[in-house]
């Protein structure tokens, strides 16, 4: 599974919130639609990447090739800080698990321990980090498979002589919940909010899948070899989308079997994030030891995903630095090939997790979920814009694409429509009063603040020219080769480190897991 290293609690805790608001049928349907959206966006990104593979990822390089430098700058930094925001999200998810399982007053101590593990692991030499990442990825995939098997066993009545659960929660309290209003309109709003909550599990999946597929091709020194291997990208992409979507859809079905949507433990009595539906089902089944083992596995999943997202965020910033779009200090590496300045800069976002000392971690986790998902919708829209500009430039040059999916360009327009709808509909979360500690106005700001940040990044670069870096203006040969030429400012000389052998800030080692 291409996104195995980043499988986190969004699949478990985030899905619990989605189940609570929408019900089991809405959760299953939302995961099906999000899987279709993932396929649509993945094929869009893959067509662009197949033509000219890059080791640095689509939002770091393709934006500069096909869009204005200001829009590319904003999208690249959006990707960096969104990946960095995943780190406090995973840390607070771990706190939710610990706090609900074993409440205590040692919140600050728990935060320090978990954050130290997440950040400290990213200072390990890359060789050691990759070895540990393989282990954590295996644990997370094994956890997902085991929890699904347990839910299947409970549904069929095969655990400790438990009666068959079947789809009893689909009948009582029901398959679909209502949200804000009664009737069909209420069920539709519940489904839409369920779609918003469930999207955290699919965040950045298209880019990660394509990046995994294009890495071997982008490192080929010969254009001819690159062209030959590019044909294999599409097959890898299709397989990885299936390997991602199918287990996620099965997991959404299993979670609807494990807990009813009206169980208050899913949202900690309506305050925010709560127990995973899996943990609720295992506790209610009174299976000894297994719930504790599952809780530990979910805790490890949160910590491991935090490590992975910090890795991706720091390598994105390092790649931006090496390409000339960020200060040169961020590309500095130590003897263990670790870009430690970029790691420190990305790890600063982890401090947001310590807000949980003042407000409950269940609430802070929900706020971070809204921030991350809205940024990912903007990222999807940027990917659609890249595809449209890419097609337009190819037609203008009379150059044929190396590969074209049969669902394109319709899939791109579908992805653009759904992403826009989800981005604009993020404020639906602010409608109910709930038990949250902030006003509706504050919740609206949280839902839409990334639009303002993205616009500010664009405007600062477009009109003020405050960016303290020497950027490289890239000219592309539409036949599949790219060249660098000096822009208005002189591009800086690429710094090399005798221990790293050149520019290596793309997450190449990460995808060898």
Coordinates of C-alpha atoms in Angstrom, one line a residue:
X1 CA 0.0 0.0 0.0
X2 CA 1.6 3.3 -1.1
X3 CA 0.2 5.3 1.7
X4 CA 0.9 2.6 4.3
X5 CA 3.4 4.8 6.2
X6 CA 0.8 7.6 6.7
X7 CA -2.1 5.4 7.8
X8 CA -3.1 7.1 11.0
X9 CA -5.9 7.6 13.4
X10 CA -7.9 9.5 10.7
X11 CA -9.0 6.1 9.6
X12 CA -10.1 5.1 13.2
X13 CA -10.9 8.2 15.3
X14 CA -11.8 10.5 12.4
X15 CA -14.1 7.8 11.1
X16 CA -15.7 7.6 14.5
X17 CA -16.8 11.2 14.3
X18 CA -18.1 10.6 10.8
X19 CA -20.1 7.6 12.0
X20 CA -21.5 9.6 14.9
X21 CA -22.9 12.4 12.6
X22 CA -23.9 10.3 9.6
X23 CA -24.6 6.8 10.7
X24 CA -23.2 3.5 9.2
X25 CA -24.8 3.9 5.7
X26 CA -23.6 7.4 5.4
X27 CA -20.1 6.4 6.5
X28 CA -19.9 3.6 3.9
X29 CA -21.3 5.8 1.1
X30 CA -18.9 8.6 2.0
X31 CA -15.9 6.3 1.8
X32 CA -17.1 5.0 -1.6
X33 CA -17.4 8.5 -2.9
X34 CA -14.0 9.6 -1.4
X35 CA -12.4 6.5 -3.0
X36 CA -13.8 7.6 -6.4
X37 CA -12.6 11.1 -5.7
X38 CA -9.2 9.7 -4.9
X39 CA -9.1 7.7 -8.1
X40 CA -10.2 10.8 -10.1
X41 CA -7.5 13.0 -8.6
X42 CA -4.8 10.3 -8.8
X43 CA -5.3 9.9 -12.5
X44 CA -5.2 13.6 -13.0
X45 CA -1.9 13.9 -11.1
X46 CA -0.5 10.8 -12.8
X47 CA -1.1 12.0 -16.3
X48 CA 1.0 15.1 -15.6
X49 CA 3.7 13.1 -13.7
X50 CA 4.0 10.5 -16.4
X51 CA 4.9 13.1 -19.0
X52 CA 7.8 14.4 -16.9
X53 CA 8.4 12.5 -13.6
X54 CA 9.9 14.5 -10.7
X55 CA 11.5 13.2 -7.5
X56 CA 10.1 16.1 -5.5
X57 CA 6.3 15.8 -5.8
X58 CA 3.7 17.5 -7.9
X59 CA 2.9 20.6 -5.8
X60 CA 6.6 21.4 -5.4
X61 CA 7.6 21.1 -9.1
X62 CA 4.6 20.9 -11.4
X63 CA 3.1 24.1 -10.2
X64 CA 6.2 26.0 -11.3
X65 CA 6.2 24.3 -14.7
X66 CA 2.6 25.0 -15.6
X67 CA 1.2 27.8 -13.4
X68 CA 2.4 31.3 -12.3
X69 CA 5.3 31.4 -9.9
X70 CA 3.1 33.0 -7.3
X71 CA 0.4 30.3 -7.4
X72 CA 3.1 27.7 -7.4
X73 CA 4.8 29.3 -4.4
X74 CA 1.5 29.3 -2.4
X75 CA 0.7 25.7 -3.3
X76 CA 4.1 24.5 -2.3
X77 CA 4.1 26.1 1.1
X78 CA 0.5 25.0 1.6
X79 CA 1.6 21.4 1.1
X80 CA 4.5 21.9 3.5
X81 CA 2.6 23.4 6.4
X82 CA -0.4 21.0 5.9
X83 CA 1.8 18.0 6.2
X84 CA 3.4 19.6 9.3
X85 CA -0.1 20.1 10.8
X86 CA -0.7 16.4 10.5
X87 CA 1.9 16.0 13.2
X88 CA 0.0 17.7 16.1
X89 CA -3.2 16.1 14.8
X90 CA -1.7 12.6 15.3
X91 CA -0.2 13.6 18.6
X92 CA -3.6 14.9 19.9
X93 CA -5.2 11.7 18.5
X94 CA -2.8 9.7 20.7
X95 CA -3.8 11.9 23.6
X96 CA -7.5 11.2 22.9
X97 CA -6.8 7.5 23.0
X98 CA -4.8 7.7 26.3
X99 CA -7.1 10.2 27.9
X100 CA -10.3 8.4 27.3
X101 CA -8.8 5.0 28.1
X102 CA -7.0 6.0 31.3
X103 CA -8.0 9.6 32.4
X104 CA -5.4 11.5 34.4
X105 CA -4.0 14.9 35.1
X106 CA -0.6 14.2 33.5
X107 CA -1.5 15.6 30.1
X108 CA 1.6 17.8 29.8
X109 CA 3.9 14.8 30.6
X110 CA 2.1 12.6 28.1
X111 CA 2.4 15.3 25.4
X112 CA 6.1 15.8 26.1
X113 CA 6.8 12.0 25.9
X114 CA 4.8 11.5 22.6
X115 CA 6.1 14.6 21.0
X116 CA 9.7 13.8 21.9
X117 CA 9.3 10.3 20.3
X118 CA 7.8 11.7 17.1
X119 CA 10.3 14.5 16.7
X120 CA 13.3 12.6 18.0
X121 CA 12.8 9.7 15.6
X122 CA 13.2 12.2 12.7
X123 CA 16.7 13.0 13.8
X124 CA 17.7 9.4 13.4
X125 CA 20.0 8.6 10.4
X126 CA 17.8 7.9 7.4
X127 CA 18.9 4.3 7.2
X128 CA 17.7 3.6 10.8
X129 CA 14.5 5.6 10.2
X130 CA 13.6 3.6 7.1
X131 CA 14.2 0.3 9.0
X132 CA 11.9 1.4 11.8
X133 CA 9.3 2.7 9.4
X134 CA 9.0 -0.7 7.8
X135 CA 8.2 -2.1 11.2
X136 CA 5.6 0.5 12.1
X137 CA 4.0 0.3 8.7
X138 CA 3.6 -3.5 9.1
X139 CA 2.1 -2.9 12.6
X140 CA -0.5 -0.4 11.2
X141 CA -1.5 -2.6 8.3
X142 CA -1.7 -5.6 10.6
X143 CA -3.8 -3.6 13.1
X144 CA -6.3 -2.6 10.3
X145 CA -6.6 -6.2 9.1
X146 CA -6.9 -7.6 12.6
X147 CA -9.6 -5.1 13.6
X148 CA -11.5 -5.9 10.5
X149 CA -11.3 -9.6 11.2
X150 CA -12.5 -9.1 14.8
X151 CA -15.5 -7.1 13.5
X152 CA -16.3 -9.8 11.0
X153 CA -16.1 -12.4 13.8
X154 CA -18.4 -10.4 16.1
X155 CA -20.8 -9.8 13.2
X156 CA -21.0 -13.5 12.6
X157 CA -21.1 -14.4 16.3
X158 CA -17.8 -16.2 16.4
X159 CA -16.1 -14.7 19.4
X160 CA -16.5 -16.2 22.9
X161 CA -19.9 -17.5 22.0
X162 CA -21.1 -13.9 21.5
X163 CA -24.5 -13.7 19.7
X164 CA -24.3 -12.6 16.1
X165 CA -24.3 -8.8 15.9
X166 CA -24.9 -8.7 12.1
X167 CA -26.2 -5.3 11.0
X168 CA -28.3 -4.7 14.1
X169 CA -27.0 -1.1 14.4
X170 CA -28.2 -0.4 10.8
X171 CA -31.7 -1.2 12.1
X172 CA -31.5 0.4 15.5
X173 CA -30.8 3.3 15.9
X174 CA -30.7 3.2 12.1
X175 CA -28.6 3.3 8.9
X176 CA -28.6 7.1 8.6
X177 CA -28.6 9.8 11.2
X178 CA -30.2 13.3 10.9
X179 CA -28.2 16.5 11.3
X180 CA -29.6 20.0 12.1
X181 CA -33.1 19.3 10.7
X182 CA -35.5 16.4 10.5
X183 CA -36.3 14.2 7.5
X184 CA -34.6 13.8 4.2
X185 CA -32.9 17.1 4.4
X186 CA -31.5 16.2 7.8
X187 CA -30.1 12.9 6.5
X188 CA -28.6 14.6 3.5
X189 CA -26.8 17.2 5.7
X190 CA -25.7 14.3 8.0
X191 CA -24.2 12.5 5.0
X192 CA -22.4 15.7 3.8
X193 CA -20.9 16.3 7.2
X194 CA -19.9 12.6 7.3
X195 CA -18.2 13.2 4.0
X196 CA -16.3 16.1 5.4
X197 CA -15.2 14.2 8.6
X198 CA -14.2 11.1 6.7
X199 CA -12.0 12.9 4.2
X200 CA -9.2 13.1 6.7
X201 CA -8.4 9.4 5.9
X202 CA -7.8 10.2 2.2
X203 CA -5.9 13.4 2.7
X204 CA -3.0 13.8 0.2
X205 CA -3.6 10.2 -1.0
X206 CA -3.4 11.0 -4.7
X207 CA -0.1 12.8 -4.4
X208 CA 1.4 10.2 -2.2
X209 CA 0.3 7.4 -4.5
X210 CA 1.7 9.1 -7.7
X211 CA 4.9 10.1 -5.9
X212 CA 5.5 6.5 -4.9
X213 CA 5.0 5.4 -8.5
X214 CA 7.1 8.1 -10.2
X215 CA 10.2 7.9 -7.9
X216 CA 12.1 5.2 -9.8
X217 CA 11.3 6.8 -13.1
X218 CA 12.4 10.3 -12.1
X219 CA 15.8 9.1 -11.1
X220 CA 16.6 7.6 -14.5
X221 CA 19.5 9.6 -16.0
X222 CA 18.5 8.9 -19.6
X223 CA 15.4 10.4 -21.2
X224 CA 14.8 7.3 -23.2
X225 CA 14.9 5.1 -20.0
X226 CA 12.5 7.5 -18.3
X227 CA 10.1 7.4 -21.2
X228 CA 10.0 3.6 -21.2
X229 CA 9.5 3.4 -17.4
X230 CA 6.9 6.1 -17.4
X231 CA 4.5 3.6 -19.0
X232 CA 4.7 1.6 -15.8
X233 CA 3.5 4.5 -13.6
X234 CA -0.1 4.1 -14.6
X235 CA -0.2 0.4 -13.7
X236 CA 1.3 1.1 -10.3
X237 CA -1.1 4.0 -9.7
X238 CA -4.2 1.8 -10.5
X239 CA -3.0 -0.9 -8.2
X240 CA -2.2 1.5 -5.3
X241 CA -5.6 3.2 -5.6
X242 CA -7.3 -0.2 -5.3
X243 CA -5.0 -1.3 -2.4
X244 CA -6.0 2.0 -0.6
X245 CA -9.7 2.2 -1.4
X246 CA -10.7 -1.4 -0.9
X247 CA -9.4 -1.8 2.7
X248 CA -10.8 1.6 3.6
X249 CA -14.2 0.8 2.3
X250 CA -14.2 -2.5 4.2
X251 CA -13.1 -0.7 7.3
X252 CA -16.0 1.7 7.1
X253 CA -18.4 -1.2 6.8
X254 CA -16.8 -2.9 9.8
X255 CA -17.0 0.2 12.0
X256 CA -20.7 0.5 11.3
X257 CA -21.0 -3.0 12.7
X258 CA -19.0 -2.3 15.8
X259 CA -20.8 0.8 17.3
X260 CA -24.1 2.6 16.9
X261 CA -24.0 6.2 15.7
X262 CA -25.7 7.4 18.9
X263 CA -23.0 6.1 21.2
X264 CA -21.7 9.2 23.1
X265 CA -18.2 7.7 23.4
X266 CA -17.7 8.3 19.6
X267 CA -17.6 12.1 20.3
X268 CA -16.8 12.2 24.0
X269 CA -20.3 13.4 24.8
X270 CA -20.4 15.7 21.8
X271 CA -17.3 17.6 22.6
X272 CA -15.1 16.4 19.7
X273 CA -13.0 13.3 19.0
X274 CA -13.7 10.2 20.9
X275 CA -13.2 6.5 21.0
X276 CA -12.6 4.5 17.8
X277 CA -15.7 2.4 16.9
X278 CA -13.5 -0.6 17.0
X279 CA -12.6 0.0 20.7
X280 CA -16.2 0.6 21.6
X281 CA -17.2 -2.7 19.9
X282 CA -14.4 -4.7 21.6
X283 CA -15.2 -3.2 25.0
X284 CA -18.9 -4.0 24.6
X285 CA -18.1 -7.5 23.6
X286 CA -16.2 -7.9 26.9
X287 CA -13.3 -9.8 25.3
X288 CA -10.5 -9.9 27.8
X289 CA -7.2 -8.2 27.0
X290 CA -8.1 -7.6 23.3
X291 CA -9.4 -4.0 23.8
X292 CA -6.2 -3.1 25.6
X293 CA -4.1 -4.5 22.9
X294 CA -6.2 -2.7 20.3
X295 CA -5.8 0.6 22.2
X296 CA -2.0 0.2 22.3
X297 CA -2.0 -0.6 18.5
X298 CA -4.0 2.5 17.8
X299 CA -1.6 4.5 20.0
X300 CA 1.4 3.2 18.1
X301 CA -0.4 4.0 14.8
X302 CA -0.8 7.6 15.9
X303 CA 2.9 8.0 16.9
X304 CA 4.1 6.2 13.7
X305 CA 2.0 8.4 11.5
X306 CA 3.2 11.5 13.3
X307 CA 6.7 10.4 12.5
X308 CA 5.9 9.8 8.8
X309 CA 4.2 13.1 8.4
X310 CA 7.0 15.0 10.0
X311 CA 9.4 13.2 7.6
X312 CA 7.3 14.1 4.6
X313 CA 6.9 17.7 5.7
X314 CA 10.6 18.3 6.4
X315 CA 11.7 16.6 3.1
X316 CA 9.2 18.8 1.2
X317 CA 10.7 21.9 2.7
X318 CA 14.2 20.6 2.0
X319 CA 13.3 19.9 -1.6
X320 CA 11.8 23.4 -2.0
X321 CA 15.1 24.8 -0.7
X322 CA 17.2 22.7 -3.1
X323 CA 14.9 23.8 -6.0
X324 CA 15.4 27.5 -5.0
X325 CA 12.0 28.2 -3.5
X326 CA 13.0 28.4 0.2
X327 CA 16.0 29.6 2.1
X328 CA 19.2 27.6 1.5
X329 CA 19.5 26.7 5.2
X330 CA 16.7 24.2 4.9
X331 CA 18.7 21.9 2.6
X332 CA 21.6 21.5 5.1
X333 CA 22.1 17.9 6.1
X334 CA 24.2 16.2 8.8
X335 CA 26.2 13.1 8.5
X336 CA 23.1 10.9 8.9
X337 CA 21.6 12.5 5.8
X338 CA 19.0 14.3 7.9
X339 CA 18.0 17.9 6.9
X340 CA 17.9 18.9 10.5
X341 CA 17.0 22.6 9.9
X342 CA 14.0 21.6 7.9
X343 CA 13.0 19.0 10.5
X344 CA 13.2 21.7 13.3
X345 CA 11.1 24.1 11.2
X346 CA 8.5 21.5 10.5
X347 CA 8.5 20.2 14.1
X348 CA 7.6 23.7 15.4
X349 CA 4.0 23.0 14.3
X350 CA 4.0 20.2 16.9
X351 CA 3.7 22.9 19.6
X352 CA 0.0 23.2 18.6
X353 CA -0.6 19.9 20.4
X354 CA 0.3 21.6 23.7
X355 CA -2.8 23.7 23.5
X356 CA -4.4 20.5 24.8
X357 CA -3.1 21.5 28.2
X358 CA -5.6 24.4 28.3
X359 CA -8.5 22.8 26.3
X360 CA -9.4 19.1 26.1
X361 CA -7.5 17.1 23.5
X362 CA -10.7 15.9 22.0
X363 CA -11.6 19.5 21.0
X364 CA -8.1 20.4 19.8
X365 CA -8.0 17.3 17.7
X366 CA -11.3 18.3 16.0
X367 CA -9.9 21.8 15.3
X368 CA -6.8 20.3 13.7
X369 CA -8.9 18.0 11.6
X370 CA -10.8 20.9 10.2
X371 CA -7.6 22.8 9.4
X372 CA -6.0 19.8 7.7
X373 CA -9.0 18.8 5.6
X374 CA -9.7 22.3 4.3
X375 CA -6.0 22.6 3.2
X376 CA -6.2 19.3 1.4
X377 CA -9.3 20.4 -0.6
X378 CA -7.3 23.5 -1.7
X379 CA -4.4 21.2 -2.6
X380 CA -6.8 19.1 -4.8
X381 CA -8.1 22.2 -6.6
X382 CA -4.5 23.2 -7.3
X383 CA -3.8 19.7 -8.8
X384 CA -6.9 20.2 -11.0
X385 CA -5.6 23.6 -12.2
X386 CA -2.2 22.1 -12.9
X387 CA -3.8 19.4 -15.1
X388 CA -5.9 21.9 -17.0
X389 CA -2.9 24.1 -17.7
X390 CA -0.8 21.1 -18.6
X391 CA -3.4 20.0 -21.2
X392 CA -3.6 23.5 -22.6
X393 CA 0.1 23.8 -23.0
X394 CA 0.4 20.5 -24.7
X395 CA -2.3 21.3 -27.2
X396 CA -0.7 24.7 -27.9
X397 CA 2.7 23.0 -28.6
X398 CA 1.1 20.1 -30.6
X399 CA 2.7 17.5 -28.3
X400 CA 1.0 14.2 -27.4
X401 CA 0.8 13.0 -23.8
X402 CA 2.7 9.9 -22.9
X403 CA -0.5 8.4 -21.4
X404 CA -4.1 9.4 -21.1
X405 CA -6.6 7.8 -18.8
X406 CA -10.0 7.0 -20.3
X407 CA -11.8 8.9 -17.4
X408 CA -9.9 12.1 -18.2
X409 CA -10.5 15.0 -18.4
X410 CA -14.0 14.3 -16.9
X411 CA -12.5 13.0 -13.7
X412 CA -10.6 16.2 -13.2
X413 CA -13.7 18.3 -13.5
X414 CA -15.5 15.9 -11.1
X415 CA -12.6 16.2 -8.6
X416 CA -12.7 20.0 -9.0
X417 CA -16.5 20.1 -8.3
X418 CA -16.4 17.8 -5.3
X419 CA -13.3 19.5 -3.8
X420 CA -14.9 23.0 -4.2
X421 CA -18.2 21.7 -2.7
X422 CA -16.3 20.2 0.3
X423 CA -14.2 23.3 0.8
X424 CA -17.1 25.7 0.8
X425 CA -19.2 23.4 2.9
X426 CA -16.7 23.2 5.7
X427 CA -18.6 25.8 7.6
X428 CA -21.5 23.4 8.1
X429 CA -19.5 22.2 11.2
X430 CA -20.2 25.6 12.8
X431 CA -24.0 25.3 12.6
X432 CA -24.9 23.3 15.7
X433 CA -24.3 24.7 19.2
X434 CA -22.7 21.5 20.5
X435 CA -20.4 21.4 23.6
X436 CA -17.4 23.1 22.0
X437 CA -15.7 25.8 23.9
X438 CA -15.5 28.4 21.2
X439 CA -18.1 30.5 19.4
X440 CA -19.6 29.7 16.0
X441 CA -17.7 32.6 14.5
X442 CA -14.4 31.0 15.7
X443 CA -15.4 27.7 14.2
X444 CA -16.2 29.4 10.9
X445 CA -12.7 30.9 10.9
X446 CA -11.1 27.6 11.6
X447 CA -13.1 26.0 8.6
X448 CA -12.0 28.7 6.2
X449 CA -8.7 30.1 7.5
X450 CA -6.7 28.2 5.0
X451 CA -8.3 30.0 2.1
X452 CA -7.0 33.2 3.6
X453 CA -3.6 31.8 4.3
X454 CA -3.3 30.5 0.7
X455 CA -4.5 33.8 -0.7
X456 CA -2.0 35.7 1.5
X457 CA 0.9 33.5 0.4
X458 CA -0.1 34.2 -3.2
X459 CA -0.5 38.0 -2.8
X460 CA 2.8 38.4 -0.8
X461 CA 4.7 36.7 -3.5
X462 CA 2.8 38.3 -6.4
X463 CA 2.9 41.9 -5.3
X464 CA 5.4 42.4 -2.5
X465 CA 8.3 40.2 -3.5
X466 CA 9.2 39.5 0.1
X467 CA 10.5 36.0 -0.6
X468 CA 14.2 36.0 0.6
X469 CA 15.3 33.2 -1.8
X470 CA 16.8 33.1 -5.3
X471 CA 14.1 31.3 -7.3
X472 CA 14.8 29.4 -10.5
X473 CA 12.6 30.0 -13.5
X474 CA 12.1 26.7 -15.1
X475 CA 11.5 26.3 -18.9
X476 CA 10.1 23.0 -20.0
X477 CA 10.6 21.2 -23.3
X478 CA 7.0 19.9 -23.7
X479 CA 8.5 16.8 -25.3
X480 CA 9.4 15.6 -21.8
X481 CA 12.7 17.5 -20.8
X482 CA 13.1 20.5 -18.6
X483 CA 15.8 23.2 -18.4
X484 CA 16.7 25.9 -16.0
X485 CA 17.5 29.4 -16.9
X486 CA 18.2 32.4 -14.7
X487 CA 15.1 34.5 -13.9
X488 CA 15.0 38.1 -12.7
X489 CA 17.4 37.2 -9.9
X490 CA 20.5 35.0 -10.1
X491 CA 19.8 31.4 -9.0
X492 CA 22.0 30.3 -6.2
X493 CA 24.6 27.6 -6.5
X494 CA 23.4 24.3 -5.2
X495 CA 25.1 23.4 -1.9
X496 CA 26.3 19.8 -1.6
X497 CA 27.3 17.8 1.4
X498 CA 30.1 15.3 1.2
X499 CA 28.1 12.8 3.1
X500 CA 24.9 13.0 1.0
X501 CA 26.1 12.9 -2.6
X502 CA 24.0 15.6 -4.0
X503 CA 20.4 16.7 -3.9
X504 CA 18.5 14.0 -2.1
X505 CA 15.7 15.8 -0.3
X506 CA 12.8 14.0 -2.0
X507 CA 11.3 11.3 0.2
X508 CA 13.0 8.6 -1.9
X509 CA 14.0 6.4 1.1
X510 CA 10.5 6.8 2.5
X511 CA 9.0 5.2 -0.5
X512 CA 11.4 2.2 -0.4
X513 CA 9.5 1.0 2.6

